[in-house]
C-alpha positions as a Python dict, from the first residue, in 0.01 Angstrom:
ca = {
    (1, 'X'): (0, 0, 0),
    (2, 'X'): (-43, 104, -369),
    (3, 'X'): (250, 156, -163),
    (4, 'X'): (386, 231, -296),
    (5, 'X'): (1310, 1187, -1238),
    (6, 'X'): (1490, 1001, -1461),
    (7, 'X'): (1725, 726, -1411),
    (8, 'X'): (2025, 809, -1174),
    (9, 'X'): (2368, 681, -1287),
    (10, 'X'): (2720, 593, -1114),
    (11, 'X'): (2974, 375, -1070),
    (12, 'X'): (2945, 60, -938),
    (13, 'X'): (3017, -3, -540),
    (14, 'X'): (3394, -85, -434),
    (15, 'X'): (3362, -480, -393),
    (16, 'X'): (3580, -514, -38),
    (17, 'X'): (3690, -863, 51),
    (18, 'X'): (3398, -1074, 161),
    (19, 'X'): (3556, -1096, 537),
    (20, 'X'): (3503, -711, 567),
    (21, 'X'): (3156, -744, 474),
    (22, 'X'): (3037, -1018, 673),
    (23, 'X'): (3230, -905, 948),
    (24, 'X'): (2963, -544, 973),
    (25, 'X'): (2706, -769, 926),
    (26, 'X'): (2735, -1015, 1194),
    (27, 'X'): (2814, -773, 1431),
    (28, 'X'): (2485, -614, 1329),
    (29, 'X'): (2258, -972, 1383),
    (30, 'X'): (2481, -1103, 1704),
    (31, 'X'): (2220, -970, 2007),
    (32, 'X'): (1907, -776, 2005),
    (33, 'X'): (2005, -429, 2050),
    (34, 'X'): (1855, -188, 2279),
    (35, 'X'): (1638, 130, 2234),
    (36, 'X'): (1934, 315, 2288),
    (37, 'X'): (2134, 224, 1961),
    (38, 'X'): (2424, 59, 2096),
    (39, 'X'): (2532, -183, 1868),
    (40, 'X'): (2548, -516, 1949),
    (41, 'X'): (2921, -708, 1986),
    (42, 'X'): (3043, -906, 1756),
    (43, 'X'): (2909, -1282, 1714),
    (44, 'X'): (3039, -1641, 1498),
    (45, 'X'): (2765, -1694, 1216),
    (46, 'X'): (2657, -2029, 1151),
    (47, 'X'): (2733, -1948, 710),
    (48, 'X'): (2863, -2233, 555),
    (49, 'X'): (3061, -2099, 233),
    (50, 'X'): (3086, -2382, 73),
    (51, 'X'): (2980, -2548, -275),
    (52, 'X'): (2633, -2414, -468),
    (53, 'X'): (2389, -2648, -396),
    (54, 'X'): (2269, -2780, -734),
    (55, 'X'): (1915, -2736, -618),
    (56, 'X'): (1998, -2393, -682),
    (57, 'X'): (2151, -2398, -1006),
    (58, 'X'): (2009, -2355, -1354),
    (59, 'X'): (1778, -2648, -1409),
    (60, 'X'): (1768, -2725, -1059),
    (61, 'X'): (1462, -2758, -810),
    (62, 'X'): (1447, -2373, -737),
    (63, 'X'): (1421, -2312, -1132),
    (64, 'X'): (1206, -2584, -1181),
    (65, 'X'): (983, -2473, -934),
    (66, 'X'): (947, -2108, -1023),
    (67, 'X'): (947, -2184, -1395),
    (68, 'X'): (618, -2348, -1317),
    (69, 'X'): (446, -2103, -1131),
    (70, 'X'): (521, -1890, -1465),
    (71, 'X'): (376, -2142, -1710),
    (72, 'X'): (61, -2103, -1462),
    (73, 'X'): (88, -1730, -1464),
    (74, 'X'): (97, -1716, -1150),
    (75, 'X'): (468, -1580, -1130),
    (76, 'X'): (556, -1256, -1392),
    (77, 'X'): (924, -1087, -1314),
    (78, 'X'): (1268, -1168, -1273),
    (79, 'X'): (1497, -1286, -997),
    (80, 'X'): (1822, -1272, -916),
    (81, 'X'): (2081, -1533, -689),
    (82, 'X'): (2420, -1451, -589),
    (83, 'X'): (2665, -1600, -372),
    (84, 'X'): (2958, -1389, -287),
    (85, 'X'): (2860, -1142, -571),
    (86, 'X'): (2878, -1389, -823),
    (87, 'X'): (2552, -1496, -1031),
    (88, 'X'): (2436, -1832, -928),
    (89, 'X'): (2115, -1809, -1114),
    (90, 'X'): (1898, -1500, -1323),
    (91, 'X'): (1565, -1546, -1460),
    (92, 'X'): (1246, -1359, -1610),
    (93, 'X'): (930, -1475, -1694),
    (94, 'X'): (602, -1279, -1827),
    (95, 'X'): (557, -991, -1929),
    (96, 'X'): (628, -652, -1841),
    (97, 'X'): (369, -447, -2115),
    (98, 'X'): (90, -707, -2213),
    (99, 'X'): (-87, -503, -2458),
    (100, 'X'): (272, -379, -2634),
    (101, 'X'): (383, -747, -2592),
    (102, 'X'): (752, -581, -2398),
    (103, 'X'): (818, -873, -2176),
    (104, 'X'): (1023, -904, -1843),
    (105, 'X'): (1392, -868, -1868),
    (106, 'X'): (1675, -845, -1640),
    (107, 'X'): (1721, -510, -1736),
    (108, 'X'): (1333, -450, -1672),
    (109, 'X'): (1233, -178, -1369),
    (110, 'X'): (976, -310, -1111),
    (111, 'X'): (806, -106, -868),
    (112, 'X'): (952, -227, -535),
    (113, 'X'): (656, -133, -314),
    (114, 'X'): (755, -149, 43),
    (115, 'X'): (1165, -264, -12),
    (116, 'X'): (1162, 127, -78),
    (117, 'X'): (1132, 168, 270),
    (118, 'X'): (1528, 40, 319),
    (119, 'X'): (1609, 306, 95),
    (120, 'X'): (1423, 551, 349),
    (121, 'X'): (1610, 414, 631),
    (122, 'X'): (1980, 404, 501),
    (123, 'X'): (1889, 778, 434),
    (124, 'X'): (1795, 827, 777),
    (125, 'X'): (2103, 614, 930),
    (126, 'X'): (2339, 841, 700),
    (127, 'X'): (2201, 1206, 830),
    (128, 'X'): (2274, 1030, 1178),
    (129, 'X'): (2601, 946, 1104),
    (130, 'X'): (2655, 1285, 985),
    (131, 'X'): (2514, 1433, 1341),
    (132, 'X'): (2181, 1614, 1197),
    (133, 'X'): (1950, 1351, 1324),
    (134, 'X'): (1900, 1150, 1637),
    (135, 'X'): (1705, 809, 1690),
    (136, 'X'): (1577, 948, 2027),
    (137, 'X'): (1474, 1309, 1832),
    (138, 'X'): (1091, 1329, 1814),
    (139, 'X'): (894, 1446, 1529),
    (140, 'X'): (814, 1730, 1691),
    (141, 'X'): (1201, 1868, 1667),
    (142, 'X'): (1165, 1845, 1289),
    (143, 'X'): (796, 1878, 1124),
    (144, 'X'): (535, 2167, 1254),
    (145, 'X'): (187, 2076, 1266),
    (146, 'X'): (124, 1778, 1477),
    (147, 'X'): (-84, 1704, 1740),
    (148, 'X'): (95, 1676, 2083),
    (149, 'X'): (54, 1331, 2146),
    (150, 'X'): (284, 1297, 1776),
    (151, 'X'): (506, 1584, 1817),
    (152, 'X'): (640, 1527, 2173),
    (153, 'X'): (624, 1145, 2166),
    (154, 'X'): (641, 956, 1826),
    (155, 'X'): (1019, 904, 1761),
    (156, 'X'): (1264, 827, 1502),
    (157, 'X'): (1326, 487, 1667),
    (158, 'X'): (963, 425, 1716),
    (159, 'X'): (906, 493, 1345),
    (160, 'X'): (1197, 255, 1209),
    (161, 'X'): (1081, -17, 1417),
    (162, 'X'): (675, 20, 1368),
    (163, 'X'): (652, 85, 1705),
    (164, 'X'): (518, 460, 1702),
    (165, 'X'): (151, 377, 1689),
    (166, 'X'): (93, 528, 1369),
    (167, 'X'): (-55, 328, 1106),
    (168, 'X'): (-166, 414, 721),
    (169, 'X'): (-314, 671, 516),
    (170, 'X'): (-466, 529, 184),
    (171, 'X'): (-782, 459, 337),
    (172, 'X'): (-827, 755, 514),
    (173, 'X'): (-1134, 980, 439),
    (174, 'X'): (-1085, 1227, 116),
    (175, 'X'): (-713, 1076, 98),
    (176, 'X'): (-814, 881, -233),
    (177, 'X'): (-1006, 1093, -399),
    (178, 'X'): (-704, 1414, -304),
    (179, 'X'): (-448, 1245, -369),
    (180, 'X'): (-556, 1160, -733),
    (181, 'X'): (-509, 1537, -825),
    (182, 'X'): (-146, 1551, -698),
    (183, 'X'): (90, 1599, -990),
    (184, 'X'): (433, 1691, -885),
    (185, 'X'): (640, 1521, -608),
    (186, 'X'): (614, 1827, -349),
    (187, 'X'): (230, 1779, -381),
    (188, 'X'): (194, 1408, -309),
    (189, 'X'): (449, 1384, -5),
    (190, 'X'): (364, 1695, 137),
    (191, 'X'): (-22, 1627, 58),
    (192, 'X'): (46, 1279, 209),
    (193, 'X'): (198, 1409, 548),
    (194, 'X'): (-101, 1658, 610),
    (195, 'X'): (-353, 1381, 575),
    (196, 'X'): (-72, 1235, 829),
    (197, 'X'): (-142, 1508, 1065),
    (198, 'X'): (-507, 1409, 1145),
    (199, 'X'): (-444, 1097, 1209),
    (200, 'X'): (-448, 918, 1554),
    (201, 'X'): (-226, 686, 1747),
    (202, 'X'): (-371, 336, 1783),
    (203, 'X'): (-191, 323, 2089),
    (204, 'X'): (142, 510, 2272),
    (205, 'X'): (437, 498, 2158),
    (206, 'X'): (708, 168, 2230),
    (207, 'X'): (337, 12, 2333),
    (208, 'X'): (318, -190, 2044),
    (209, 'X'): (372, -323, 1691),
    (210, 'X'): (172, -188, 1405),
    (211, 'X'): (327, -215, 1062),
    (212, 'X'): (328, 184, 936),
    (213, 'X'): (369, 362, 607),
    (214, 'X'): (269, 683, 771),
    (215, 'X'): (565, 673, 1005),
    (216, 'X'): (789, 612, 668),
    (217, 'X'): (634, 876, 457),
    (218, 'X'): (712, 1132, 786),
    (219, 'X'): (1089, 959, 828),
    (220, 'X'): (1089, 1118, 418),
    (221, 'X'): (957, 1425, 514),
    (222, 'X'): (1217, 1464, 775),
    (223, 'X'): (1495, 1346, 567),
    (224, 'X'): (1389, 1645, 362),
    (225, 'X'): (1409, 1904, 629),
    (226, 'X'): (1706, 1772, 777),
    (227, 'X'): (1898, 1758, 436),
    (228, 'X'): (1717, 2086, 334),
    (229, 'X'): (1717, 1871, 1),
    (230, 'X'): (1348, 1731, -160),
    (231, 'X'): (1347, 1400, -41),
    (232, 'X'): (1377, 1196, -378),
    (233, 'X'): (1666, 1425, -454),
    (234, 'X'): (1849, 1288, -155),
    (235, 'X'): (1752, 958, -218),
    (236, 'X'): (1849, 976, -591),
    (237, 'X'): (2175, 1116, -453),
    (238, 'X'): (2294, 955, -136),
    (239, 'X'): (2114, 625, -194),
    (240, 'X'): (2101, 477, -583),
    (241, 'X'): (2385, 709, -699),
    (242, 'X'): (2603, 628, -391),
    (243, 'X'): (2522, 257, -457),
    (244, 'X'): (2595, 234, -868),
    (245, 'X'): (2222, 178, -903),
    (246, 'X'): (2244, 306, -1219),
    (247, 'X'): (1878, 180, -1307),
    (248, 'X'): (1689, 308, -1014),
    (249, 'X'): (1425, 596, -967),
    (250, 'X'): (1122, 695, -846),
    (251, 'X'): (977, 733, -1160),
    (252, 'X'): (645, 913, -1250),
    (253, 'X'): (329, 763, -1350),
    (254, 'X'): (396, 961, -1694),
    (255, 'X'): (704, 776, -1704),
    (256, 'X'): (605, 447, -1651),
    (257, 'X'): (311, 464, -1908),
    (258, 'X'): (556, 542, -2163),
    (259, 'X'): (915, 419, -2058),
    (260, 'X'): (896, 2, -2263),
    (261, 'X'): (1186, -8, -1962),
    (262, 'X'): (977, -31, -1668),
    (263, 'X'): (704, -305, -1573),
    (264, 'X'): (323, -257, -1553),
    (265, 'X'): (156, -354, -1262),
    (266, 'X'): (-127, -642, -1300),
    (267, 'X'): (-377, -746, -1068),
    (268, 'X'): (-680, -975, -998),
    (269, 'X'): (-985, -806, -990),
    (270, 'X'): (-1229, -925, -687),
    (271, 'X'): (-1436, -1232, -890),
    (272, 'X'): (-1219, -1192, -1175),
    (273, 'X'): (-947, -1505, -1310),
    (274, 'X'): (-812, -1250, -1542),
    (275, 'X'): (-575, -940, -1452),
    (276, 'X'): (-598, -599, -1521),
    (277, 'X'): (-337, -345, -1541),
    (278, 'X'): (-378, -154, -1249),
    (279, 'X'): (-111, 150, -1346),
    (280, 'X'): (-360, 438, -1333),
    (281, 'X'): (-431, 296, -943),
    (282, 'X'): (-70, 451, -841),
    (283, 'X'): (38, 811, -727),
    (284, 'X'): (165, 1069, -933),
    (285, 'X'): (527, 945, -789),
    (286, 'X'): (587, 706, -500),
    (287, 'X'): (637, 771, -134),
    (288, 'X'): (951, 709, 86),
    (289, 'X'): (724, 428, 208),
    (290, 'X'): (693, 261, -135),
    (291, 'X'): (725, 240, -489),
    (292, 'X'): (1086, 378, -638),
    (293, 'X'): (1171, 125, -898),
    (294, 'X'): (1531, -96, -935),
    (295, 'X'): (1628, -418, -1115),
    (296, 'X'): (1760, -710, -962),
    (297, 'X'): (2091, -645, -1058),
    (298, 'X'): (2056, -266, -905),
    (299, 'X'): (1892, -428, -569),
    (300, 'X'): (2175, -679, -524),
    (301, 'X'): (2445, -393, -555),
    (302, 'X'): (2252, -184, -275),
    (303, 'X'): (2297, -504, -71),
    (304, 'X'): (2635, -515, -111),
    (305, 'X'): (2669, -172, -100),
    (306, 'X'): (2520, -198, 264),
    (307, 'X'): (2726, -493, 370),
    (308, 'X'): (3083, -312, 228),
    (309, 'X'): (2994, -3, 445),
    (310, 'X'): (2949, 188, 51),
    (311, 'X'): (2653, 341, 230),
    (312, 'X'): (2728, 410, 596),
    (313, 'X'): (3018, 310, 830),
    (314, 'X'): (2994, -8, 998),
    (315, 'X'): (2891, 114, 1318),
    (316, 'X'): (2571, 264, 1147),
    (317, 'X'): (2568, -31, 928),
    (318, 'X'): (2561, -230, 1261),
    (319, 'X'): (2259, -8, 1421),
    (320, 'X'): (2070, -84, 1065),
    (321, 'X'): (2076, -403, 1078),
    (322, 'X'): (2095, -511, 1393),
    (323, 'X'): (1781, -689, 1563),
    (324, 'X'): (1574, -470, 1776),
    (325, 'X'): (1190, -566, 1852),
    (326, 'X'): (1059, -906, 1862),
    (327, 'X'): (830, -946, 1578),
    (328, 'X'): (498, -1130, 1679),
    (329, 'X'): (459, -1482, 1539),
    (330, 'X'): (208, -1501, 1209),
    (331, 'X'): (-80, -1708, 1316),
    (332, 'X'): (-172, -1856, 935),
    (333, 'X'): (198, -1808, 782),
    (334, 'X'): (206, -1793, 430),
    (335, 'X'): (274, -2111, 220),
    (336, 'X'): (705, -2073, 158),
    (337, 'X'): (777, -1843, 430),
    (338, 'X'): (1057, -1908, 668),
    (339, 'X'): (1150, -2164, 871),
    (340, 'X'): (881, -2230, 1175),
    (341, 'X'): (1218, -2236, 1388),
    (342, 'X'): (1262, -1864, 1263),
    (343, 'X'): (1323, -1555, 1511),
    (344, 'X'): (1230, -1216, 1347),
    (345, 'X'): (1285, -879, 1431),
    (346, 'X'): (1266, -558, 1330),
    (347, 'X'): (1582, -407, 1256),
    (348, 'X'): (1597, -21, 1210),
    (349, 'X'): (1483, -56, 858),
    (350, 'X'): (1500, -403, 768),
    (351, 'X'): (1339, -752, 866),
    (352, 'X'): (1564, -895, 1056),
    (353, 'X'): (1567, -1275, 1129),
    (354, 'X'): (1783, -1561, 1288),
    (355, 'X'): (1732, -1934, 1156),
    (356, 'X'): (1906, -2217, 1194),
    (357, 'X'): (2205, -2038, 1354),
    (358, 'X'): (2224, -1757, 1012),
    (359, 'X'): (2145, -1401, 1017),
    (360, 'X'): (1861, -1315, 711),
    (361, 'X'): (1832, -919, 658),
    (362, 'X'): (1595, -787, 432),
    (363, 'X'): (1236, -660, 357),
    (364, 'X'): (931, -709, 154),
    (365, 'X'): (653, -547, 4),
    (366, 'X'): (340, -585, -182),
    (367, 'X'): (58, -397, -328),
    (368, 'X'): (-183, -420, -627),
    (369, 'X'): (43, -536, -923),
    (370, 'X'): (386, -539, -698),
    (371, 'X'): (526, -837, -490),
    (372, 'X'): (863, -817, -462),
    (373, 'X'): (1159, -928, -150),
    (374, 'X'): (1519, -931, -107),
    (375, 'X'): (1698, -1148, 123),
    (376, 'X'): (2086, -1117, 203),
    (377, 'X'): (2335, -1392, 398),
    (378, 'X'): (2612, -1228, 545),
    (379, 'X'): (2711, -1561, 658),
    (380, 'X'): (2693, -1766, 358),
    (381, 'X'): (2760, -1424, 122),
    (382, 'X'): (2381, -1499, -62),
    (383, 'X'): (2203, -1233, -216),
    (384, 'X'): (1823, -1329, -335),
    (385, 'X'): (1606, -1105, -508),
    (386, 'X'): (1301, -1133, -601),
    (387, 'X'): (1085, -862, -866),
    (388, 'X'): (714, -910, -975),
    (389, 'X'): (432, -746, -1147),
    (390, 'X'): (179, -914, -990),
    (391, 'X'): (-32, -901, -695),
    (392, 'X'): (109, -850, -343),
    (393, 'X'): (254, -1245, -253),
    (394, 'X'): (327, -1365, -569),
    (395, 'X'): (680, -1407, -460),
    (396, 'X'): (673, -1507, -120),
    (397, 'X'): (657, -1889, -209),
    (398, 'X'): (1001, -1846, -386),
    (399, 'X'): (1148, -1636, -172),
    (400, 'X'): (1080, -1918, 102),
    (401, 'X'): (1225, -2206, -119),
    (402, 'X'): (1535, -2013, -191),
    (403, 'X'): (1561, -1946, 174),
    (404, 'X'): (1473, -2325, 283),
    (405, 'X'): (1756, -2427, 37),
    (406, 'X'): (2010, -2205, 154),
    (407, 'X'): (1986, -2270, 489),
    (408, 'X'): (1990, -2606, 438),
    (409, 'X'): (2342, -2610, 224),
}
């Protein structure tokens, strides 16, 4: 999607012994879970802790490679590597304001796009945790205004796992042209969930798999009435605060024209070699389906934040991550993605996926002038993350490489 109030600050997460951490998160990838949230016992994970592969040092293969995508320009942002929350490699390239001439930086703000939906779902897990939502609770018990074949049917578990039948919004009739005029954050989620309310299911609910920002933007919408907090207040809250993300936000399209901190967005026009700046494209704000805004450095202390139960208690943390729905196989996959031998899932949030005996948790997202991805180990205590301002798979090539050479270690 074009998927997509000032800067939050705190202090950085409690760092728990690495044991602790991976101990959540293998319990989270050990079975497929079932539709009723049980979590899944504890498993061994194939990690292997051991040396840094020097493919994946400075100067080696992975910088190599991705330092020549960026003397192509066809790479602009910055990445991060950890292993056991210790820097292995951190790199920008490009530039994040081409007509100021502000380039990329590690302390440079990316729109996320869709990795904004994990942020969603850890708020959802939490108001579970605390008893004021259910996965089984329908959206019905919590938004007015639905038809009945949404209201009664369409689930919280159906909506963290694509599953619901609902699918987008953006290209919905009058949605572009409406949503243009929305300039405050009430106006564009609650605009955004009335166009929701016309919509129809492509098919019933637990029928199916149809990736769905509608079903995240509602999941916002009831974290809001739930909370009886605006959504990006809770977020800002519970989420970046909670996690020391002291450089995260959804931040307004005012605030990204003028803020030299945060990236522009550049695209390929259709026939066009050259790309434009596609920031007037966006919403007023972003949606709990995409487009809040982090660093590397913030998006690797949300993973461990997540992994040292920071941000829910392990059981939660378990239910999260944990592997629910068989994702269907990609029939052309993209150059750099995962290993053929791959198993994904979708987790309640996250991608979940199981390769060469390891557990990879994370998510993706792209849109026009965003491609971005974060990956975490729990076996092997890797973090990767990946921030552009480019066109939607910009990074997915790089993201694969760093996943084909961890694996491999």
């Amino acid at each position: 999607m074009t998927e997509h109030l000032s800067s939050p600050h705190g202090a950085p997460p409690s760092r728990r012994t690495a044991l602790k951490a991976l101990g959540g998160a293998v319990a989270a990838g050990g079975a497929a879970v079932a539709a009723t949230g049980a979590a899944a016992p504890a498993a061994a994970d194939g990690g292997k802790p051991g040396r840094i592969p020097k493919d994946l040092k400075p100067g080696g293969a992975f910088d190599r490679f991705v330092a020549d995508l960026a003397s192509k320009d066809q790479f602009s942002g910055s990445l991060l590597l950890t292993c056991r929350g210790r820097t292995v490699l951190s790199r920008s390239h490009g530039m994040a304001d081409k007509r100021t001439g502000v380039r990329n930086g590690p302390e440079t703000r990316f729109a996320l796009a869709s990795v904004t939906k994990l942020f969603t779902a850890t708020a959802v897990h939490q108001l579970v945790q605390q008893g004021k939502l259910n996965y089984t609770d329908t959206v019905g018990a919590h938004l007015d205004g639905f038809p009945a074949e949404i209201a009664d049917k369409v689930t919280v578990h159906h909506m963290l796992t694509h599953s619901s039948g609902l699918g987008d919004f953006f290209n919905l009739p009058g949605f572009p042209e409406e949503s243009k005029k929305w300039d405050t954050a009430d106006k564009v989620l609650n605009g955004t969930v009335q166009f929701i309310r016309r919509t129809k299911l492509a098919f019933p609910p637990g029928a199916g798999n149809l990736y769905s920002n509608a079903a995240l933007c509602l999941l916002g919408a009831m974290i809001a009435a739930v909370s009886r907090r605006p959504y990006y207040d809770y977020v800002t809250e519970h989420v970046f605060q909670a996690a020391g993300m002291r450089d995260s936000a959804f931040y307004t399209k005012p605030q990204w024209r003028t803020d030299r901190r945060i990236a522009h967005p550049y695209t390929k026009l259709p026939g066009s070699s050259q790309r434009t700046d596609s920031l007037e494209e966006n919403l007023f704000i972003g949606l709990p389906a995409g487009d809040s805004f982090a660093t590397c450095a913030d998006m690797e202390r949300f993973a461990h934040a997540l992994l040292d139960h920071d941000l829910l208690d392990a059981p939660h943390t378990d239910l999260m991550l944990g592997a629910k729905i068989p994702r269907p196989p990609q029939k052309n996959p993209p150059q750099g993605s995962a290993p053929p031998e791959s198993t994904a899932f979708a987790g309640y949030g996250p991608v979940t996926a199981l390769s060469q005996g390891q557990w990879i948790h994370g998510h993706g997202g792209g849109s026009s002038g965003a491609s971005t991805n974060i990956d975490f180990f729990p076996g092997s205590g890797w973090v990767v993350v990946i921030l552009s301002n480019y066109e939607a798979r910009t990074t997915e090539p790089i993201a694969g490489l760093a996943r084909r050479l961890i694996l491999e270690q």
